[in-house]
Short mmCIF file of C-alpha atoms in Angstrom, two decimals:
data_model
loop_
_atom_site.label_atom_id
_atom_site.label_comp_id
_atom_site.label_asym_id
_atom_site.label_seq_id
_atom_site.Cartn_x
_atom_site.Cartn_y
_atom_site.Cartn_z
CA MET A 1 12.02 -92.85 75.33
CA SER A 2 14.47 -93.94 72.46
CA ASN A 3 16.65 -97.39 72.86
CA THR A 4 20.27 -96.22 72.98
CA SER A 5 22.52 -98.63 70.79
CA SER A 6 23.64 -100.74 73.54
CA GLN A 7 19.90 -102.14 74.23
CA LEU A 8 18.92 -103.01 71.71
CA ASN A 9 19.96 -106.82 69.91
CA LEU A 10 21.23 -106.66 66.20
CA ALA A 11 18.01 -106.87 64.88
CA GLY A 12 16.62 -104.14 65.73
CA LEU A 13 20.21 -102.17 65.65
CA SER A 14 19.38 -102.42 62.13
CA HIS A 15 15.71 -101.85 62.12
CA ARG A 16 17.01 -98.29 63.59
CA CYS A 17 20.31 -97.52 61.29
CA ALA A 18 17.60 -98.45 58.81
CA GLU A 19 15.44 -95.57 60.51
CA GLU A 20 16.97 -93.68 60.44
CA THR A 21 19.03 -93.66 57.02
CA GLU A 22 15.49 -92.70 56.21
CA LEU A 23 15.44 -89.65 58.27
CA PHE A 24 18.93 -88.44 56.58
CA PHE A 25 17.14 -89.30 53.30
CA ARG A 26 14.34 -87.12 54.14
CA ARG A 27 16.55 -84.04 55.62
CA ALA A 28 15.14 -84.55 58.45
CA PRO A 29 17.25 -84.95 62.00
CA TYR A 30 18.79 -87.93 61.97
CA ASP A 31 20.43 -90.25 64.90
CA PRO A 32 24.05 -91.72 63.24
CA GLN A 33 24.20 -94.49 66.62
CA PHE A 34 22.54 -97.38 65.54
CA CYS A 35 24.71 -98.03 62.03
CA TYR A 36 27.26 -96.32 64.16
CA GLU A 37 27.44 -98.99 66.94
CA LEU A 38 26.56 -101.94 63.43
CA PHE A 39 29.99 -100.60 61.76
CA ARG A 40 31.60 -101.14 65.28
CA LEU A 41 30.18 -104.72 66.14
CA ALA A 42 30.93 -106.14 62.87
CA LEU A 43 34.66 -105.11 62.26
CA VAL A 44 36.45 -104.73 65.45
CA GLN A 45 34.36 -108.31 66.93
CA ARG A 46 33.76 -109.32 63.77
CA ASN A 47 29.77 -110.15 63.95
CA GLN A 48 29.10 -110.94 60.27
CA GLN A 49 25.69 -111.11 61.27
CA ALA A 50 26.63 -107.37 62.10
CA TYR A 51 28.01 -107.07 58.77
CA ALA A 52 24.92 -109.06 56.99
CA TYR A 53 22.73 -106.28 57.75
CA LEU A 54 26.02 -103.60 57.14
CA TYR A 55 25.86 -104.90 53.72
CA THR A 56 22.65 -105.50 52.82
CA ARG A 57 22.36 -101.07 54.34
CA TYR A 58 24.36 -100.13 52.10
CA GLN A 59 24.86 -102.43 49.41
CA PRO A 60 23.52 -99.06 47.34
CA LEU A 61 24.85 -96.33 48.22
CA VAL A 62 28.73 -98.66 47.02
CA ALA A 63 26.66 -99.33 43.87
CA GLY A 64 26.07 -96.19 42.97
CA TRP A 65 29.71 -94.42 43.72
CA ILE A 66 30.53 -97.11 41.68
CA GLU A 67 27.50 -96.58 38.62
CA ARG A 68 28.92 -93.62 37.97
CA HIS A 69 32.71 -93.74 38.37
CA PRO A 70 33.75 -93.05 34.66
CA SER A 71 36.24 -96.32 34.85
CA PHE A 72 33.16 -98.35 35.16
CA ILE A 73 30.95 -99.19 32.21
CA THR A 74 34.39 -100.33 30.89
CA SER A 75 35.56 -102.66 33.44
CA GLY A 76 33.58 -105.49 31.82
CA GLU A 77 32.64 -106.71 35.44
CA GLU A 78 28.82 -105.52 37.33
CA THR A 79 28.82 -104.00 39.98
CA THR A 80 28.06 -106.45 42.45
CA TYR A 81 32.13 -107.48 42.03
CA PHE A 82 32.65 -104.54 43.08
CA THR A 83 30.47 -104.15 45.60
CA ASN A 84 31.72 -107.30 47.52
CA ARG A 85 35.35 -107.15 47.07
CA ALA A 86 35.14 -102.82 48.90
CA PHE A 87 33.38 -104.73 51.14
CA GLU A 88 35.55 -106.97 52.00
CA LYS A 89 38.43 -105.18 51.86
CA MET A 90 36.71 -102.63 54.46
CA TRP A 91 36.80 -105.80 55.98
CA GLN A 92 40.20 -106.58 56.32
CA ALA A 93 41.76 -103.12 56.59
CA ILE A 94 39.90 -101.96 59.81
CA LYS A 95 41.27 -104.49 62.35
CA PRO A 96 39.88 -104.34 66.08
CA GLU A 97 42.92 -101.79 67.04
CA LYS A 98 42.98 -99.58 64.06
CA PHE A 99 38.49 -99.32 64.37
CA ALA A 100 39.03 -96.81 67.34
CA ARG A 101 40.43 -93.89 64.89
CA PHE A 102 37.17 -93.78 63.26
CA HIS A 103 34.46 -91.49 65.39
CA ASP A 104 31.72 -91.29 63.66
CA LEU A 105 28.99 -92.50 60.93
CA LYS A 106 30.88 -90.53 57.92
CA ALA A 107 34.36 -91.29 58.98
CA LEU A 108 33.32 -95.40 58.35
CA LEU A 109 30.98 -94.29 55.51
CA GLY A 110 34.59 -91.89 54.00
CA TYR A 111 36.55 -94.91 54.22
CA LEU A 112 34.05 -97.17 52.56
CA LYS A 113 34.45 -95.07 49.80
CA LEU A 114 38.20 -95.03 49.65
CA CYS A 115 37.88 -98.93 49.34
CA THR A 116 35.52 -98.14 46.08
CA ALA A 117 38.14 -96.21 44.83
CA SER A 118 41.00 -99.06 45.46
CA VAL A 119 39.38 -101.33 44.00
CA ILE A 120 38.56 -99.95 41.05
CA ILE A 121 42.02 -98.92 41.18
CA ASP A 122 42.90 -103.11 41.43
CA HIS A 123 41.05 -104.08 39.32
CA ALA A 124 42.68 -102.07 36.12
CA ARG A 125 46.40 -102.92 37.29
CA SER A 126 44.50 -105.95 37.12
CA HIS A 127 43.73 -106.02 33.44
CA GLN A 128 47.09 -104.43 33.13
CA HIS A 129 49.29 -106.66 35.02
CA SER A 130 47.00 -109.62 32.12
CA LEU A 131 47.30 -106.98 29.15
CA VAL A 132 51.60 -107.41 30.42
CA ASP A 133 51.30 -111.25 31.12
CA GLU A 134 50.54 -111.37 27.36
CA GLU A 135 52.96 -110.48 25.53
CA TYR A 136 55.19 -113.64 27.32
CA SER A 137 54.94 -116.33 25.71
CA GLU A 138 54.56 -118.29 28.10
CA LEU A 139 51.56 -117.08 30.31
CA THR A 140 52.84 -118.43 34.20
CA LEU A 141 55.44 -117.27 35.41
CA GLU A 142 57.13 -119.35 37.36
CA GLY A 143 55.47 -119.29 41.90
CA TYR A 144 53.87 -116.66 41.49
CA ALA A 145 49.51 -115.78 42.20
CA ASP A 146 47.83 -115.78 39.57
CA SER A 147 47.08 -112.05 39.84
CA ARG A 148 43.86 -112.14 38.54
CA GLY A 149 39.56 -112.09 39.94
CA ASP A 150 40.19 -112.42 43.56
CA LEU A 151 42.04 -110.02 46.63
CA GLU A 152 44.20 -112.76 47.61
CA GLY A 153 45.52 -113.25 44.93
CA GLN A 154 46.58 -109.93 44.12
CA THR A 155 48.12 -109.02 47.74
CA VAL A 156 50.39 -112.45 47.35
CA ARG A 157 51.28 -111.02 43.55
CA GLN A 158 52.03 -107.94 45.13
CA GLY A 159 54.17 -109.36 47.94
CA GLN A 160 55.87 -111.78 46.01
CA GLN A 161 56.81 -109.59 43.77
CA ALA A 162 57.91 -106.51 45.85
CA GLN A 163 60.08 -110.12 47.09
CA LEU A 164 61.90 -110.20 44.20
CA TRP A 165 62.81 -106.30 43.51
CA GLN A 166 63.78 -106.31 46.54
CA LEU A 167 66.25 -109.32 45.49
CA VAL A 168 66.97 -108.24 42.40
CA SER A 169 67.86 -103.81 43.48
CA GLN A 170 70.67 -105.21 46.16
CA ARG A 171 72.12 -107.08 43.09
CA LEU A 172 72.40 -104.37 40.24
CA THR A 173 75.62 -102.47 41.19
CA ASP A 174 75.49 -98.69 39.88
CA GLU A 175 72.75 -96.20 39.83
CA ARG A 176 72.70 -96.57 35.56
CA GLU A 177 72.16 -100.37 35.44
CA ARG A 178 69.29 -98.77 38.80
CA THR A 179 67.53 -96.98 37.16
CA VAL A 180 67.25 -98.45 34.10
CA VAL A 181 66.14 -102.01 35.43
CA TYR A 182 63.81 -99.92 37.06
CA ALA A 183 62.77 -97.85 34.41
CA SER A 184 62.16 -101.22 31.45
CA PHE A 185 60.83 -103.66 33.60
CA VAL A 186 58.91 -102.04 36.96
CA MET A 187 57.33 -99.01 35.02
CA ALA A 188 57.97 -100.91 32.07
CA MET A 189 58.79 -98.79 29.25
CA LYS A 190 60.34 -98.25 25.75
CA PRO A 191 64.41 -98.30 25.94
CA ALA A 192 63.84 -94.75 24.17
CA GLU A 193 61.25 -93.50 26.78
CA VAL A 194 64.29 -94.38 29.23
CA GLN A 195 66.76 -92.72 27.25
CA GLN A 196 64.86 -88.92 27.27
CA HIS A 197 63.18 -89.25 30.70
CA TYR A 198 66.70 -90.04 32.44
CA GLU A 199 68.90 -88.53 30.00
CA HIS A 200 71.67 -87.32 32.89
CA LEU A 201 73.09 -91.12 32.86
CA PHE A 202 72.40 -92.61 29.50
CA PRO A 203 73.53 -90.12 26.66
CA ASP A 204 71.87 -91.86 23.47
CA VAL A 205 69.71 -95.36 23.78
CA LYS A 206 72.36 -97.84 22.86
CA THR A 207 74.01 -97.41 26.35
CA VAL A 208 70.34 -98.03 27.43
CA TYR A 209 70.82 -101.53 25.40
CA ARG A 210 74.53 -101.93 26.77
CA THR A 211 73.88 -101.17 30.96
CA LYS A 212 70.11 -102.80 30.99
CA GLN A 213 72.24 -106.12 28.93
CA ALA A 214 75.07 -105.81 31.51
CA ALA A 215 72.24 -106.33 33.85
CA LEU A 216 70.28 -109.16 33.09
CA ASP A 217 73.63 -110.85 32.36
CA ARG A 218 74.99 -110.50 36.70
CA LEU A 219 70.92 -111.61 37.45
CA ARG A 220 71.55 -114.01 34.86
CA ARG A 221 74.85 -115.55 36.53
CA ASP A 222 73.50 -115.49 39.92
CA SER A 223 72.57 -119.37 40.85
CA ASN A 224 70.45 -118.21 43.52
CA MET A 225 67.74 -115.63 41.29
CA ALA A 226 68.02 -118.58 38.55
CA GLN A 227 67.49 -121.36 41.25
CA LEU A 228 64.30 -118.84 42.40
CA TYR A 229 62.50 -117.41 38.93
CA GLY A 230 64.51 -119.11 35.66
CA GLU A 231 66.22 -117.16 32.90
CA TRP A 232 66.38 -113.66 32.84
CA MET B 1 74.37 -123.29 10.02
CA ASN B 2 76.37 -120.59 12.05
CA CYS B 3 75.93 -117.13 12.09
CA LYS B 4 80.22 -116.22 10.88
CA HIS B 5 78.18 -112.10 12.21
CA THR B 6 76.71 -113.53 15.68
CA SER B 7 80.76 -112.60 17.39
CA GLN B 8 80.72 -109.56 16.58
CA PHE B 9 77.61 -108.76 18.59
CA GLU B 10 76.70 -109.27 21.07
CA ASP B 11 73.17 -109.37 23.22
CA PHE B 12 72.46 -105.61 23.04
CA GLU B 13 73.52 -104.97 19.38
CA LEU B 14 70.94 -107.94 18.32
CA LEU B 15 68.50 -106.45 20.85
CA LEU B 16 68.25 -102.90 18.79
CA ALA B 17 68.46 -104.17 16.38
CA LEU B 18 65.47 -106.25 16.72
CA ASN B 19 63.64 -103.27 17.59
CA GLY B 20 65.36 -101.20 15.07
CA ASP B 21 67.11 -98.86 16.59
CA THR B 22 70.19 -100.09 14.66
CA ASP B 23 72.01 -99.14 11.50
CA PRO B 24 69.90 -100.57 8.61
CA ILE B 25 73.14 -102.81 8.23
CA THR B 26 73.61 -105.06 11.22
CA ARG B 27 69.18 -104.17 11.06
CA THR B 28 69.72 -106.49 7.91
CA HIS B 29 71.25 -109.03 8.97
CA VAL B 30 69.95 -110.09 12.05
CA ALA B 31 66.27 -110.24 10.31
CA GLN B 32 67.68 -111.80 7.13
CA CYS B 33 70.29 -114.45 9.80
CA PRO B 34 68.15 -117.45 11.19
CA VAL B 35 70.68 -117.38 14.49
CA CYS B 36 70.15 -114.12 15.10
CA THR B 37 66.69 -113.88 15.25
CA ALA B 38 66.08 -116.21 17.01
CA ARG B 39 69.14 -115.33 20.12
CA ALA B 40 67.39 -111.79 19.13
CA THR B 41 64.01 -113.54 19.79
CA HIS B 42 64.78 -114.93 22.68
CA LEU B 43 66.59 -112.20 24.65
CA LYS B 44 63.75 -110.76 23.78
CA ALA B 45 61.10 -113.15 25.30
CA LEU B 46 63.79 -113.10 28.43
CA GLU B 47 62.87 -108.93 28.59
CA GLN B 48 59.33 -109.70 28.66
CA ARG B 49 59.33 -112.56 31.22
CA ALA B 50 61.40 -110.07 33.97
CA THR B 51 58.83 -106.98 32.71
CA ALA B 52 56.11 -109.23 33.47
CA LEU B 53 57.46 -110.46 36.78
CA LEU B 54 58.80 -107.23 37.71
CA PHE B 55 55.84 -104.53 35.79
CA ARG B 56 54.71 -102.11 39.47
CA ALA B 57 56.48 -104.27 41.59
CA ASP B 58 56.53 -101.71 43.80
CA CYS B 59 53.99 -99.58 43.50
CA PRO B 60 52.11 -99.26 46.61
CA PRO B 61 48.63 -100.73 47.75
CA ALA B 62 45.66 -98.83 45.90
CA LEU B 63 44.07 -98.58 49.59
CA ASP B 64 47.18 -96.67 51.07
CA LEU B 65 47.50 -94.59 47.65
CA ALA B 66 43.41 -93.34 48.55
CA GLU B 67 44.37 -92.72 52.22
CA TYR B 68 46.36 -90.55 51.04
CA GLN B 69 44.75 -88.64 49.22
CA ALA B 70 42.27 -88.76 51.78
CA GLY B 71 45.20 -87.05 54.75
CA LEU B 72 44.64 -90.46 56.48
CA ALA B 73 48.35 -91.91 55.65
CA ALA B 74 50.82 -91.81 58.41
CA SER B 75 53.26 -89.20 57.99
CA ASP B 76 56.48 -90.95 57.51
CA TYR B 77 54.46 -93.13 55.39
CA SER B 78 53.32 -89.47 53.39
CA ARG B 79 56.72 -89.13 52.56
CA VAL B 80 57.56 -93.04 51.00
CA LEU B 81 54.53 -92.26 48.40
CA GLN B 82 54.75 -89.07 48.30
CA SER B 83 58.67 -90.21 47.07
CA HIS B 84 57.49 -93.42 44.62
CA LEU B 85 54.66 -90.81 43.43
CA ALA B 86 57.61 -88.45 42.35
CA ASN B 87 59.04 -91.32 40.18
CA CYS B 88 55.88 -93.71 38.86
CA SER B 89 53.57 -91.94 35.92
CA HIS B 90 50.99 -95.19 37.00
CA CYS B 91 50.34 -94.61 40.62
CA ARG B 92 49.73 -90.96 39.36
CA ALA B 93 47.36 -91.47 37.57
CA GLU B 94 45.58 -93.84 39.83
CA LEU B 95 45.10 -90.64 41.90
CA VAL B 96 43.78 -88.36 39.42
CA GLN B 97 41.32 -91.58 39.56
CA ILE B 98 41.02 -91.27 43.37
CA GLU B 99 40.44 -87.68 43.61
CA ALA B 100 37.78 -87.70 41.22
CA ILE B 101 36.11 -90.58 43.17
CA LEU B 102 36.10 -88.81 46.31
CA ALA B 103 35.11 -85.71 44.62
CA GLN B 104 31.71 -86.80 44.12
CA PRO B 105 29.24 -84.93 45.35
CA ASP B 106 28.16 -86.81 48.10
CA PRO B 107 24.67 -86.35 50.15
CA TYR B 108 26.72 -89.47 53.28
CA LEU B 109 29.59 -87.14 54.13
CA GLN B 110 28.39 -84.21 52.75
CA PRO B 111 26.63 -81.98 54.89
CA ALA B 112 28.54 -83.91 57.68
CA GLU B 113 25.42 -83.00 60.11
CA PRO B 114 22.09 -82.97 59.29
CA LEU B 115 20.01 -79.62 58.73
CA ALA B 116 18.79 -78.41 61.24
CA GLY B 117 18.78 -75.08 63.25
CA LEU B 118 18.02 -72.43 60.20
CA LYS B 119 17.19 -74.89 57.69
CA GLN B 120 14.34 -76.07 59.37
CA GLN B 121 12.18 -73.39 58.90
CA LEU B 122 12.83 -73.14 56.11
CA ALA B 123 9.21 -74.31 53.80
CA ARG B 124 9.90 -78.26 53.29
CA LEU B 125 7.26 -79.32 50.57
CA THR B 126 7.19 -81.90 48.90
CA ALA B 127 5.62 -81.77 44.63
CA ARG B 128 2.82 -83.59 43.90
CA LEU B 129 2.49 -84.67 40.41
CA THR B 130 -0.90 -82.76 38.59
CA GLY B 131 -1.32 -83.58 35.15
CA GLY B 132 0.64 -82.15 31.65
CA GLY B 133 1.01 -80.23 28.20
CA ALA B 134 -1.86 -77.64 28.17
CA GLY B 135 -0.83 -73.92 29.39
CA VAL B 136 2.40 -74.57 30.29
CA PRO B 137 4.89 -73.74 28.46
CA ALA B 138 8.41 -76.30 27.61
CA PRO B 139 10.77 -76.33 29.44
CA VAL B 140 13.95 -74.40 26.43
CA GLY B 141 16.06 -75.83 24.56
CA LEU B 142 13.86 -79.23 24.43
CA ARG B 143 15.06 -81.32 21.25
CA GLY B 144 13.29 -84.61 20.66
CA GLN B 145 11.26 -84.85 23.44
CA ASP B 146 10.49 -87.87 24.27
CA ASP B 147 7.85 -87.82 26.61
CA ALA B 148 4.76 -85.19 27.04
CA PRO B 149 6.00 -83.19 29.64
CA LEU B 150 5.87 -83.98 33.86
CA ILE B 151 3.85 -81.13 35.16
CA TYR B 152 4.58 -81.04 39.65
CA ASN B 153 3.22 -78.49 42.72
CA ALA B 154 4.66 -77.64 45.75
CA GLY B 155 2.60 -74.57 47.88
CA ASP B 156 2.52 -71.73 45.15
CA THR B 157 5.52 -72.85 43.27
CA ASP B 158 5.41 -75.56 39.95
CA LEU B 159 7.77 -77.57 38.27
CA ILE B 160 7.66 -79.03 34.80
CA LEU B 161 10.05 -81.88 33.73
CA SER B 162 10.87 -83.05 30.00
CA ILE B 163 13.06 -86.40 30.35
CA HIS B 164 14.57 -87.50 26.61
CA SER B 165 16.69 -89.45 25.10
CA ASP B 166 20.41 -87.96 24.59
CA ALA B 167 21.71 -87.91 21.36
CA ALA B 168 24.70 -87.74 22.18
CA HIS B 169 24.62 -90.67 24.87
CA THR B 170 23.52 -94.18 23.74
CA GLY B 171 20.79 -95.81 26.49
CA TYR B 172 21.44 -92.19 28.36
CA ARG B 173 18.16 -89.60 29.15
CA THR B 174 18.16 -85.79 30.13
CA LEU B 175 16.12 -84.25 31.88
CA THR B 176 15.01 -80.64 31.45
CA GLY B 177 12.03 -78.86 33.81
CA LEU B 178 11.81 -75.25 33.93
CA VAL B 179 10.22 -74.21 37.25
CA LEU B 180 7.82 -71.46 38.03
CA GLY B 181 6.95 -69.13 41.69
CA LEU B 182 9.97 -70.17 43.02
CA PRO B 183 10.36 -68.22 46.51
CA ASP B 184 13.20 -65.86 46.30
CA SER B 185 16.07 -66.48 47.58
CA ASP B 186 19.79 -65.23 48.91
CA THR B 187 21.20 -67.92 46.64
CA ALA B 188 21.21 -69.45 44.02
CA THR B 189 18.92 -73.29 43.71
CA GLN B 190 21.10 -76.08 43.19
CA ILE B 191 18.53 -78.75 41.76
CA SER B 192 19.80 -82.38 42.91
CA LEU B 193 18.93 -85.66 41.57
CA LEU B 194 19.22 -89.06 43.51
CA GLN B 195 18.91 -92.21 43.61
CA GLN B 196 19.05 -95.29 46.39
CA GLY B 197 19.71 -92.09 48.45
CA ALA B 198 23.59 -91.12 46.58
CA GLU B 199 23.41 -87.83 44.30
CA THR B 200 24.01 -89.28 40.67
CA SER B 201 23.29 -85.81 39.54
CA ARG B 202 23.92 -81.91 40.12
CA THR B 203 23.64 -78.84 38.48
CA THR B 204 21.94 -74.62 39.10
CA LEU B 205 18.51 -73.49 37.69
CA ASP B 206 19.10 -70.41 35.13
CA SER B 207 18.30 -67.71 36.03
CA SER B 208 15.45 -67.82 33.95
CA GLY B 209 14.63 -71.08 35.68
CA ASN B 210 15.87 -73.31 33.75
CA PHE B 211 17.37 -76.31 34.35
CA MET B 212 19.18 -79.55 31.88
CA LEU B 213 20.24 -83.22 33.49
CA GLU B 214 22.33 -85.10 31.33
CA HIS B 215 24.11 -88.47 30.56
CA LEU B 216 21.23 -90.16 33.09
CA LEU B 217 20.81 -94.12 32.91
CA PRO B 218 17.50 -95.28 32.92
CA GLY B 219 16.21 -95.76 36.53
CA SER B 220 14.39 -94.24 39.58
CA TYR B 221 15.10 -90.90 40.81
CA SER B 222 14.47 -88.74 43.68
CA LEU B 223 14.53 -84.86 42.34
CA LEU B 224 15.66 -81.69 45.33
CA LEU B 225 14.90 -78.23 44.77
CA GLU B 226 16.85 -76.17 47.25
CA ASN B 227 18.34 -72.04 48.10
CA THR B 228 18.13 -71.13 51.50
CA ALA B 229 14.02 -70.23 51.13
CA CYS B 230 12.43 -73.69 50.71
CA THR B 231 13.59 -77.35 49.79
CA ILE B 232 11.45 -79.42 46.84
CA THR B 233 10.89 -82.92 47.00
CA ILE B 234 10.06 -85.15 44.05
CA LEU B 235 9.86 -89.01 44.76
CA ASP B 236 9.96 -91.85 42.84
CA LEU B 237 10.86 -89.59 39.25
CA THR B 238 10.84 -92.59 36.78
CA ILE B 239 13.92 -91.72 34.06
#
């Protein structure tokens, strides 16, 4: 009689997970309980060894998703970089209290695929940010985390930016100012694009420039903003 | 030397001139006057800095977008994301990318359950490599063939496979195949190529028994032919 997942130690679980995965790929009947239990131990009990077994078991699957993504070839990164980020992201996103939402192995693997998709997007965003940063001659932005490289840095920078945007938007007086600052700096649109996109607010490009400078003047005169973020 | 025009130009006018969005006289002046040029350049740098500080400041994390795409976001947060997506072309573009990766065929996630019941009654065959060449017709449309055809047999079915370089995409390969003697089936035969358990490519067998899989990276694969009458697997196919 075969063991159930609760009767096995970690090594046994890992072994049975591997066996059942092989059955799956041979299109034979398989039992997903062992792999699911490994996930539960890793994500609910934060068991590092279970996490390591899962990584070994599913690393090829995640690598396949990454390598088939059209952005992978031009990313300049190794598959392992994205694979590690995907597992890290799942580890951070599924806290013990969230695990109950995942009723079976398919749901967990589906979520791992979501994490994989999102790390590729994160990398593209980081590249976008570096292009914008390069346009500004002083590469070090005061008080900002370096978003290039690691998940933590990106998360910190996202938080800092959201906080700054909240401060800025509180100081804008009307819809036109809010629109022009949002479109110009948050969306990185050129003045002509802003005018075309928001024609009802800006009859001509000159109005875009004038409104934007009026908003920036107010931010420059704000001592709190100047103290936190320098000259605007 | 101070510019006699400085008092006439507001900041926005200097930027208009610097970006070429104003009249030629003002533009020429700003280009030639060192004071105006320096002021305009400084203002431009401040704008670039503001963009660097705020670029995509209110965009949701990528995983939130992925959860939204998969229908996992809470309903109230979904409405927030919908509202954001309506205004943010960057996130809309990312959502398309997420959709593409989630739509990739995936044997782990589809089908949800192991093949069971009726499908277990079907013929499950593992094809054996039986040789190559003589007397066997090559797959149609074969061009630039690198290696001699590989001939596999599974029951009454023969599979002739050819692997050759993809002329249009350096480093990639193309697999063409001809399948003979396949049992009658109610449905079209699906051909899947799997690597490390994950499907990398899929096509449908045509009415003449031919198929082609393109843009393949060299490596070790398994090939799966499947219809309602049989399933044939070729293990360890090196491409």
